[in-house]
C-alpha atoms as an extended CHARMM CRD file, in Angstrom:
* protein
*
       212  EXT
         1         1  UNK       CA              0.0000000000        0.0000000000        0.0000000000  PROA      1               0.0000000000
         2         2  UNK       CA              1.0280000000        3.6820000000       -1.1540000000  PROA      2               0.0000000000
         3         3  UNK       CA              2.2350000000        5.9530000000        1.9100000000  PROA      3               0.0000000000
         4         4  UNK       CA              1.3240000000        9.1550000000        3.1570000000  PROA      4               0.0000000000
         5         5  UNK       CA              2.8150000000       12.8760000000        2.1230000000  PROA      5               0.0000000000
         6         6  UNK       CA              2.5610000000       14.6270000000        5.6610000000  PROA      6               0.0000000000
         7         7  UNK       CA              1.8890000000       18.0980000000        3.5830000000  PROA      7               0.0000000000
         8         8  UNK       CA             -1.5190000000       17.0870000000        1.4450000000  PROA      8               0.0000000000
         9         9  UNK       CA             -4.9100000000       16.7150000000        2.2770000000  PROA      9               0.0000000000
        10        10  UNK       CA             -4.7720000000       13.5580000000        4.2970000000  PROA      10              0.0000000000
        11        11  UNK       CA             -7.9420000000       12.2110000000        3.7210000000  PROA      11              0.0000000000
        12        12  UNK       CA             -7.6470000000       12.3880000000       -0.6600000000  PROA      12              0.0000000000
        13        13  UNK       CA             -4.1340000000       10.9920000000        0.2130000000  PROA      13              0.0000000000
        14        14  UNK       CA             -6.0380000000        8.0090000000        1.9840000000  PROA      14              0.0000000000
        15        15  UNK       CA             -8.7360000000        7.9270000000       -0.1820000000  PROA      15              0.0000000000
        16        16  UNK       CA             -6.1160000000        7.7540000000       -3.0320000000  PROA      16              0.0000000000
        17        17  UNK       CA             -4.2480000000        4.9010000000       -1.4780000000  PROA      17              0.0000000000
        18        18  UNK       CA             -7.1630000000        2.8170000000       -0.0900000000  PROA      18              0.0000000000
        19        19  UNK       CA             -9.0140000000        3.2150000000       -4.1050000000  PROA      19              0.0000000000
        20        20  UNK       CA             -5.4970000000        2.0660000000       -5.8060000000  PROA      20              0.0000000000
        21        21  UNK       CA             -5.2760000000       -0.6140000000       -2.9780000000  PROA      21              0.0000000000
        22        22  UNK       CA             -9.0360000000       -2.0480000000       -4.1770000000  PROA      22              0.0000000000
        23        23  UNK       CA             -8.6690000000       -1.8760000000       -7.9110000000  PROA      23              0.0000000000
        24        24  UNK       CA             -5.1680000000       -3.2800000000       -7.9880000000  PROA      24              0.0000000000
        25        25  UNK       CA             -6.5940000000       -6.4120000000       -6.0060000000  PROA      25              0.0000000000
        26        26  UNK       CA             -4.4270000000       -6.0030000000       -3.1580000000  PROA      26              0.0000000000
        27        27  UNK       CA             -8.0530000000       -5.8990000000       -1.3270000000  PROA      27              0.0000000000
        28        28  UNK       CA            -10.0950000000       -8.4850000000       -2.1190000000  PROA      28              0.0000000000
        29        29  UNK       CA            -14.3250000000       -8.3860000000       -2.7720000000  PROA      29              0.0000000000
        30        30  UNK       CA            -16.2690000000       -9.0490000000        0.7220000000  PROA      30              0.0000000000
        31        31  UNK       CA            -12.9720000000       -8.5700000000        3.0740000000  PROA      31              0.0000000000
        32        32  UNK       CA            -13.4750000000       -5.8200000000        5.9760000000  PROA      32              0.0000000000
        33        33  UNK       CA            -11.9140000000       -2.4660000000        5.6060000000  PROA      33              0.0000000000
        34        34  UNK       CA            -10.7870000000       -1.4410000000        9.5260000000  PROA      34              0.0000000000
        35        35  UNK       CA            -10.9800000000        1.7700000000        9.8690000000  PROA      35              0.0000000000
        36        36  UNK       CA             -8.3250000000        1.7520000000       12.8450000000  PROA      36              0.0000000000
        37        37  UNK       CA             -6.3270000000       -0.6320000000       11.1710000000  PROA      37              0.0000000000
        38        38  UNK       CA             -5.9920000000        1.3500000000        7.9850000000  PROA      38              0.0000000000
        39        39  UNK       CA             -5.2670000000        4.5790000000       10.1460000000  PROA      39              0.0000000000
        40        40  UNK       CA             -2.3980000000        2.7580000000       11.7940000000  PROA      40              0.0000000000
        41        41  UNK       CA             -1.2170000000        1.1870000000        8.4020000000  PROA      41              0.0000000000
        42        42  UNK       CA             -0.6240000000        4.8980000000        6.9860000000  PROA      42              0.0000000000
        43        43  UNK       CA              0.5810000000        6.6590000000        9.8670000000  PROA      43              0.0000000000
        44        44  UNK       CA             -2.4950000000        9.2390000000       10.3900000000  PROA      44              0.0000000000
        45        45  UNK       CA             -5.7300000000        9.2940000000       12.7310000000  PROA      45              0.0000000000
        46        46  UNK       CA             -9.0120000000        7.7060000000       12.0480000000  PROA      46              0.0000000000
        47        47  UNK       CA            -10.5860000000       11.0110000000       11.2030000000  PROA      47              0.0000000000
        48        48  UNK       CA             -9.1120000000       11.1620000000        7.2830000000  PROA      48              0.0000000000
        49        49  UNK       CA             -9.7760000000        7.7810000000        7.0510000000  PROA      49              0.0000000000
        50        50  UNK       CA            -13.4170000000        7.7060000000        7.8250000000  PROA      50              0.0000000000
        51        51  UNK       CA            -13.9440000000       10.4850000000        5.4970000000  PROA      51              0.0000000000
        52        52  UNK       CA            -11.9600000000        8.5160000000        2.4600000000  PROA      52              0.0000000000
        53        53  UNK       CA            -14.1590000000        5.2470000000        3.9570000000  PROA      53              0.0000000000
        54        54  UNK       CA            -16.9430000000        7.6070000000        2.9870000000  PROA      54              0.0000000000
        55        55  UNK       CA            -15.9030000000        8.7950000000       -0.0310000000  PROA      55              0.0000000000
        56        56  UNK       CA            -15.4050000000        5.2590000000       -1.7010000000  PROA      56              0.0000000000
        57        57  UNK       CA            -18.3350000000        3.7730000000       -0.0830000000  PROA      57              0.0000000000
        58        58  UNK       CA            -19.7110000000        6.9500000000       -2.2820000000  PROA      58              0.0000000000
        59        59  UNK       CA            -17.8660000000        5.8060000000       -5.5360000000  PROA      59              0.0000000000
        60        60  UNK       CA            -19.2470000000        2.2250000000       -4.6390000000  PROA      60              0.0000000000
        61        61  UNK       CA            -16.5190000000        0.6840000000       -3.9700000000  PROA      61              0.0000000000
        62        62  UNK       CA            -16.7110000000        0.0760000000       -0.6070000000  PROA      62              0.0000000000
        63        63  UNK       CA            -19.7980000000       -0.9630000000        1.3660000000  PROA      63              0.0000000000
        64        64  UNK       CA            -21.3770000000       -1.0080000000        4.5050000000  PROA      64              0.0000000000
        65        65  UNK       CA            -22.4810000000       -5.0600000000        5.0940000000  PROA      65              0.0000000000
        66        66  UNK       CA            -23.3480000000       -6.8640000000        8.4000000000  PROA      66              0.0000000000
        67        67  UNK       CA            -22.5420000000       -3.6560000000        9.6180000000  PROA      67              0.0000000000
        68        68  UNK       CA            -19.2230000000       -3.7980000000        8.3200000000  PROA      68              0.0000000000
        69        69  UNK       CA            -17.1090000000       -1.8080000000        6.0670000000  PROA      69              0.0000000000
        70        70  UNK       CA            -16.1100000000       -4.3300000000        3.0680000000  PROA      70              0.0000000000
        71        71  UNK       CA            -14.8970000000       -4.2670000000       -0.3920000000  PROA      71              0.0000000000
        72        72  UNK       CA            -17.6290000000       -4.4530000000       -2.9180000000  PROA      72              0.0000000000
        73        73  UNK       CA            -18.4820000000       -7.9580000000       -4.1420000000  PROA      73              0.0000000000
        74        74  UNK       CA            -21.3670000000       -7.3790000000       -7.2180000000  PROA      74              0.0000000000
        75        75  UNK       CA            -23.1240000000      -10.0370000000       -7.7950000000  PROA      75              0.0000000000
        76        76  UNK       CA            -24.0880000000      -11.0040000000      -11.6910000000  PROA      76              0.0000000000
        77        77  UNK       CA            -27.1090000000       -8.8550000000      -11.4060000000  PROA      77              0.0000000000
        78        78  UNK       CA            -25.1440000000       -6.0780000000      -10.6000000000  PROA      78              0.0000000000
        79        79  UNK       CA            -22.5530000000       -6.9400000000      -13.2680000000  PROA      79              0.0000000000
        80        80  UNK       CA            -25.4050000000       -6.9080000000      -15.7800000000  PROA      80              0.0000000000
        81        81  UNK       CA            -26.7320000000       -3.8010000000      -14.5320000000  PROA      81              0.0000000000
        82        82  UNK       CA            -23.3000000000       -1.9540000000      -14.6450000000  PROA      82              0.0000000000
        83        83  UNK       CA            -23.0200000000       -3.1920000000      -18.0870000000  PROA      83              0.0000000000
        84        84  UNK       CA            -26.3160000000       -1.9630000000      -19.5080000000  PROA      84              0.0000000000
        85        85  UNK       CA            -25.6300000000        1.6980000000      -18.1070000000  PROA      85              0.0000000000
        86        86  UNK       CA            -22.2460000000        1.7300000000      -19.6540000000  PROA      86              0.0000000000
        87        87  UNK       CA            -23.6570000000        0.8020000000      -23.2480000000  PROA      87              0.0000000000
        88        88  UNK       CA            -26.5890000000        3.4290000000      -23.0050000000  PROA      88              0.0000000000
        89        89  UNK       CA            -23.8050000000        5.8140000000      -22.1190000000  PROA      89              0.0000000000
        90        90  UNK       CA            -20.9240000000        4.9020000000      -24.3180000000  PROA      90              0.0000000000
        91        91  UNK       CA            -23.8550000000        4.7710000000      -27.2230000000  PROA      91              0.0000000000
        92        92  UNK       CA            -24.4690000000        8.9970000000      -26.9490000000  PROA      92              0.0000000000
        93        93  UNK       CA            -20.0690000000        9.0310000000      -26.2770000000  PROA      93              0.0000000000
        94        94  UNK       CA            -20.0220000000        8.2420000000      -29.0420000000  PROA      94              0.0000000000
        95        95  UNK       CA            -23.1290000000       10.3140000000      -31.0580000000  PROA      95              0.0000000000
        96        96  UNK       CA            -21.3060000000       13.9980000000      -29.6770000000  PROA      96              0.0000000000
        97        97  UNK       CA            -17.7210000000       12.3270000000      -30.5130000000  PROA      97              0.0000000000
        98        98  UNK       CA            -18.5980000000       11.8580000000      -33.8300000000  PROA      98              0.0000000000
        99        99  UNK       CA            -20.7400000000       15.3560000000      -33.6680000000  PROA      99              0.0000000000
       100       100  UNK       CA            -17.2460000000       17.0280000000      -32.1940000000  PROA      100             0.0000000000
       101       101  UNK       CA            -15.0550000000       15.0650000000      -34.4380000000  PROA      101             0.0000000000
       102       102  UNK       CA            -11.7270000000       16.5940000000      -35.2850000000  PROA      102             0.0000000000
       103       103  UNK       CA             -8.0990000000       15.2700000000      -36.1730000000  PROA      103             0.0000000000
       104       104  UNK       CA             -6.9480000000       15.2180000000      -32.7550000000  PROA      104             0.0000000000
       105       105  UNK       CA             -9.1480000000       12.5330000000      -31.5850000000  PROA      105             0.0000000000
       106       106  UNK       CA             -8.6870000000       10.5150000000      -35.5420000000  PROA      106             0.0000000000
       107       107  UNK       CA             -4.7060000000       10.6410000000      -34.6010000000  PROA      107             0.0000000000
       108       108  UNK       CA             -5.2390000000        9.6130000000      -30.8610000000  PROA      108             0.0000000000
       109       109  UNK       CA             -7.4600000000        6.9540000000      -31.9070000000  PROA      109             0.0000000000
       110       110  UNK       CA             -5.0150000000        5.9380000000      -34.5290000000  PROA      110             0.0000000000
       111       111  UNK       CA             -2.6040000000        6.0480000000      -32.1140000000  PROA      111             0.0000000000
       112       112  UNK       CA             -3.8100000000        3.6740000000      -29.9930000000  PROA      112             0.0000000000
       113       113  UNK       CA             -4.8370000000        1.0940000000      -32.0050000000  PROA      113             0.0000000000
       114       114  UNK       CA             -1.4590000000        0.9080000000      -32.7690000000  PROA      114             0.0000000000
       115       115  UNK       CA             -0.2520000000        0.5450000000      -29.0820000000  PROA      115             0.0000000000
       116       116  UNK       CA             -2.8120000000       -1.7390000000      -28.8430000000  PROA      116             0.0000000000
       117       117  UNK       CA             -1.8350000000       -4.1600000000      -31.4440000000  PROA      117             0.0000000000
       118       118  UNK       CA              1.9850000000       -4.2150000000      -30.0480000000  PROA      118             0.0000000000
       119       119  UNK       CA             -0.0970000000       -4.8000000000      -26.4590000000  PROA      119             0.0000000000
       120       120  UNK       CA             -1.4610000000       -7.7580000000      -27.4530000000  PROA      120             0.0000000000
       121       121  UNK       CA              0.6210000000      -10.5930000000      -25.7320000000  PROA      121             0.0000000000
       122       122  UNK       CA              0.7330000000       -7.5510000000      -22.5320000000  PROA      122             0.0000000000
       123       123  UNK       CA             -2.1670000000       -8.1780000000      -20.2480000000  PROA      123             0.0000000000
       124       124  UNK       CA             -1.8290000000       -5.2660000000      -18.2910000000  PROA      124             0.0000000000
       125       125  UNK       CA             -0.6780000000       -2.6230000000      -21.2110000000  PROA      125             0.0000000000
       126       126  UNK       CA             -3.7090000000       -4.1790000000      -22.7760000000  PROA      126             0.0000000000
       127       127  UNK       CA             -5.9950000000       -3.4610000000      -20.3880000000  PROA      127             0.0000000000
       128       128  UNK       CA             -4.9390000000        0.1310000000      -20.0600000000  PROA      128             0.0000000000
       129       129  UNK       CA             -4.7850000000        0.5510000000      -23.6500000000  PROA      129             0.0000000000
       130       130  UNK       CA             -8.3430000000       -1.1180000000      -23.8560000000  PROA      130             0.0000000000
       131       131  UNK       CA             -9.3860000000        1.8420000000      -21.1450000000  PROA      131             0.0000000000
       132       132  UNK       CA             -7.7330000000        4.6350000000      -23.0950000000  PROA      132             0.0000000000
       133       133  UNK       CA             -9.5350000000        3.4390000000      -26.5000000000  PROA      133             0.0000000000
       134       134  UNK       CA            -12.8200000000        4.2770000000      -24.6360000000  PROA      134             0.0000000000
       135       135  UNK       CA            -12.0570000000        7.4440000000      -22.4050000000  PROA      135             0.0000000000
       136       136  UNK       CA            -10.5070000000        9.3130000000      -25.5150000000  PROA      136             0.0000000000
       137       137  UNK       CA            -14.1060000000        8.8630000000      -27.7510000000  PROA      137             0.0000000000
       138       138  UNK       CA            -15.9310000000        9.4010000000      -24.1650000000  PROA      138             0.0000000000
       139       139  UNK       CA            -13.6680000000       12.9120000000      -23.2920000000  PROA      139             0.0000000000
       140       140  UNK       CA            -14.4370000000       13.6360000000      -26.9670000000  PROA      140             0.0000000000
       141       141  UNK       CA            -18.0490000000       13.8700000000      -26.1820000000  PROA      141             0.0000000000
       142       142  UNK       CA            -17.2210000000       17.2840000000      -24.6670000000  PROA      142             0.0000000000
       143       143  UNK       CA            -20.3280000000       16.2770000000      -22.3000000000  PROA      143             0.0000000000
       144       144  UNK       CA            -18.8050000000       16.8530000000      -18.3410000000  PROA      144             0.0000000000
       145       145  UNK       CA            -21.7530000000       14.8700000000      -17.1600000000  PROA      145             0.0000000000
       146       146  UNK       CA            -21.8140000000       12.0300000000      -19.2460000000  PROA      146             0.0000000000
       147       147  UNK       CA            -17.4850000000       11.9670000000      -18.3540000000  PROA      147             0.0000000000
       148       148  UNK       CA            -18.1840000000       11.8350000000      -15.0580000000  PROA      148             0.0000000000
       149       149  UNK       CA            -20.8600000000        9.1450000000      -14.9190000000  PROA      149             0.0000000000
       150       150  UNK       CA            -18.9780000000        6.6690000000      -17.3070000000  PROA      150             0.0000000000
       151       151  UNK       CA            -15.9050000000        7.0800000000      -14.8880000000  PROA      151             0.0000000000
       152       152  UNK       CA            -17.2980000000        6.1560000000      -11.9920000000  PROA      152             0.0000000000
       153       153  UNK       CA            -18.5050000000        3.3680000000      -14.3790000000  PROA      153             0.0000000000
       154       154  UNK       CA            -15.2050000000        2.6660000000      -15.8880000000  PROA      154             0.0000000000
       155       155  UNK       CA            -13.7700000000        2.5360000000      -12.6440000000  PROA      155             0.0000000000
       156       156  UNK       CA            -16.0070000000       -0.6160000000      -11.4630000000  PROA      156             0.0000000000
       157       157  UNK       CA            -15.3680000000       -2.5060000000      -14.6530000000  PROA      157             0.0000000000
       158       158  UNK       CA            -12.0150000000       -1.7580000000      -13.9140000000  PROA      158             0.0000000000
       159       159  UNK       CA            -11.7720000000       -3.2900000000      -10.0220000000  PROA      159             0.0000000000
       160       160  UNK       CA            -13.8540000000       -6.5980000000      -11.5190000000  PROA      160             0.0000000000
       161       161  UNK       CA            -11.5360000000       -7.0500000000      -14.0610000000  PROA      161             0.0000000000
       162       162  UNK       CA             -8.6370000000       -6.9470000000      -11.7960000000  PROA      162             0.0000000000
       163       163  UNK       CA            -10.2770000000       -8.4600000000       -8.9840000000  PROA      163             0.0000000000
       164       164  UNK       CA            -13.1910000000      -11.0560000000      -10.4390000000  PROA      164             0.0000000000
       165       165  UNK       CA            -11.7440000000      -12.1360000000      -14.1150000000  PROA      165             0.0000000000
       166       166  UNK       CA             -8.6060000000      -14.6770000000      -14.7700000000  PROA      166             0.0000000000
       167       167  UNK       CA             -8.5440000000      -14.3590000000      -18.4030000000  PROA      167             0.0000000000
       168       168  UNK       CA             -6.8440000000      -13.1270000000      -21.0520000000  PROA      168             0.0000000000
       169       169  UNK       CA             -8.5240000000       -9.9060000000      -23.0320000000  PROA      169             0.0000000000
       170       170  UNK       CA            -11.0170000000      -11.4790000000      -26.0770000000  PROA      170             0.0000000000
       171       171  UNK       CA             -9.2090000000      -11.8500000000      -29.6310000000  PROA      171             0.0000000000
       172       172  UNK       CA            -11.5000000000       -9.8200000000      -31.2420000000  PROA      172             0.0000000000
       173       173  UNK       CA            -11.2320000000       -6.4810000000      -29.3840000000  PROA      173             0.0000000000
       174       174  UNK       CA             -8.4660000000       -4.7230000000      -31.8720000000  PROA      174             0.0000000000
       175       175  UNK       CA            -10.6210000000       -5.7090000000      -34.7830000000  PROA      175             0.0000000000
       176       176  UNK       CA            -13.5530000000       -4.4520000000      -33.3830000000  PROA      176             0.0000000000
       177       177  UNK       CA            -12.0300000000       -1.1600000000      -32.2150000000  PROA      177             0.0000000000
       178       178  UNK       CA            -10.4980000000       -0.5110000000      -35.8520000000  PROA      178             0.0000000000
       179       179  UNK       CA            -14.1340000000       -0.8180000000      -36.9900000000  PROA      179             0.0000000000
       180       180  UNK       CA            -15.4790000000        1.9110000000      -34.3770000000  PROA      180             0.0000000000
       181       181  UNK       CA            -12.5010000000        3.9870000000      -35.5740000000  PROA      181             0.0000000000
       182       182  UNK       CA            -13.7630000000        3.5530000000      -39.3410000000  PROA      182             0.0000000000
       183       183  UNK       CA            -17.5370000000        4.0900000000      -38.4650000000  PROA      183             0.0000000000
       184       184  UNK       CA            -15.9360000000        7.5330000000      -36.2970000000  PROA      184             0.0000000000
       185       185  UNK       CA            -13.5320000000        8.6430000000      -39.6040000000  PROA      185             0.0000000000
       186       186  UNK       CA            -16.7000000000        7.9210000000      -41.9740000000  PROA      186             0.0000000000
       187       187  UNK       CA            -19.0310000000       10.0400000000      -39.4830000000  PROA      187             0.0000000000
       188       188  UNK       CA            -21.1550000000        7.3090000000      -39.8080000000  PROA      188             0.0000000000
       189       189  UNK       CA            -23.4150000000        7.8040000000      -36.3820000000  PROA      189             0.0000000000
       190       190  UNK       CA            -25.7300000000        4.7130000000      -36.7320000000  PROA      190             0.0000000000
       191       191  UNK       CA            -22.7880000000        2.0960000000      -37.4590000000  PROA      191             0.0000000000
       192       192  UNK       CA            -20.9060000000        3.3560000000      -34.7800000000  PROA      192             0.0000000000
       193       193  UNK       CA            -24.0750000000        3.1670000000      -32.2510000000  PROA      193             0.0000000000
       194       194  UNK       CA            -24.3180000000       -0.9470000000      -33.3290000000  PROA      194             0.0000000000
       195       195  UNK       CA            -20.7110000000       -1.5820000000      -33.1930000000  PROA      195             0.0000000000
       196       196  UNK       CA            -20.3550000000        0.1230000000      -29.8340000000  PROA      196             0.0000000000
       197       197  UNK       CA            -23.2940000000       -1.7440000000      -28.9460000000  PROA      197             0.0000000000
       198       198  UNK       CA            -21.9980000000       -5.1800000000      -29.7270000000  PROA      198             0.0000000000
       199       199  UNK       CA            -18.4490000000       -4.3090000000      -28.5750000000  PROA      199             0.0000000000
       200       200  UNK       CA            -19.9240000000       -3.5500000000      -24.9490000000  PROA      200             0.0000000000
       201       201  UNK       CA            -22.2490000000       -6.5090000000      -24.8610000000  PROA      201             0.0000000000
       202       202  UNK       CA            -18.8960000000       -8.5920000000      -26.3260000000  PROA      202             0.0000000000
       203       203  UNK       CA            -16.9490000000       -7.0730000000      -22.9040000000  PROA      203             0.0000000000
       204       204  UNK       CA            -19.7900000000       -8.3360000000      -20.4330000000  PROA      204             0.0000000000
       205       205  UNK       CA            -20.1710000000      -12.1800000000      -22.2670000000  PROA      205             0.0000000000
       206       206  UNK       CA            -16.6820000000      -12.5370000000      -21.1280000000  PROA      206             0.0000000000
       207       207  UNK       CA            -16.7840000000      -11.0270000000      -17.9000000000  PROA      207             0.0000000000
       208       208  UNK       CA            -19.9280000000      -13.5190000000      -17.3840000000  PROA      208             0.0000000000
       209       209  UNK       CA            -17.8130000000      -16.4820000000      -19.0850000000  PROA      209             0.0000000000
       210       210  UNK       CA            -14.7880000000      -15.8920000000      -16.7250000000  PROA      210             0.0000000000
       211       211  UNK       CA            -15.9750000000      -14.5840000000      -13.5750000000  PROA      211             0.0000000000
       212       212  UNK       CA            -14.3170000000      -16.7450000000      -10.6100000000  PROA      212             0.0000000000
């Protein structure tokens, strides 16, 4: 676990640590978050860490169970669920991305389908490659709300991924990303909207197929 910098906030510095701490696995889904115990790991008092407790309880990735603080376990309704919202969301991304469209996002697109293709055999480079793919077309949405709902979002697909899934990334997903990035360069709205469509419902099969 990360450590504390005595001169920043405390409580985003524990907040920051405890989040990186759940998403990298290094806390597992159902296992109690002790307040005390977490103060004592980093050094500060329990007040900063009850307010980051709060904040990721907030972000939904911690919650309160048996009247306990634990890591967030979804179960595959809430999988489902989480998958639906981020294919309603990723579908209208994608509508103002295309509406916004200008070179910069063609050549960071471009760019990392390219990353992505030397990724392949690089689970974790993949993954964040895989991320960056979908949070350039979301930013390009110029839509603050919509950004800020897909993150929080983003960031649970993220912490299952790490946390739920022992498999390797679908063969499929660089094709299928080249194809958005045609349908964006065309301005083609309603291809786009299906591909997006079937890439998302593509992501959950497999998180379904692989969870442990």
């Amino acid at each position: 676990m990360g450590q504390i910098i005595k001169p920043e906030s405390l409580h985003l510095q524990a907040y920051s640590i405890l989040k990186q701490s759940i998403l990298d696995g290094e806390r597992k889904p159902s296992e109690r978050v002790v307040e005390a115990k977490v103060a004592g790991t980093l050094g500060i008092s329990r007040g900063p860490v009850r307010e980051a407790i709060r904040m990721l309880i907030q972000d939904g990735l911690l919650e309160y169970n048996d009247g306990f603080v634990k890591v967030y376990e979804p179960t595959v309704k809430d999988i489902i669920e989480i998958f639906q919202c981020r294919e309603s969301l990723e579908i209208l991304a994608i509508k103002q991305a295309i509406e916004h469209s200008n070179e910069t996002l063609l050549e960071d697109l471009k760019k990392n389908i390219k990353e992505t293709e030397q990724a392949l055999d690089k689970g974790a480079l993949l993954k964040q490659f895989d991320q960056q793919f979908h949070t350039i077309i979301i930013n390009a949405s110029k839509n603050n709300h919509l950004i800020q709902l897909l993150e929080m979002i983003k960031t649970k697909i993220h912490y299952m991924r790490n946390n739920m899934i022992d498999a390797p990334f679908y063969p499929t997903l660089l094709d299928e990303h080249e194809k958005i990035y045609q349908s964006i360069v065309g301005k083609n709205v309603e291809k786009a909207t299906e591909l997006v469509s079937i890439h998302i419902q593509r992501g959950l099969d497999g998180v379904l197929e692989h969870i442990n």
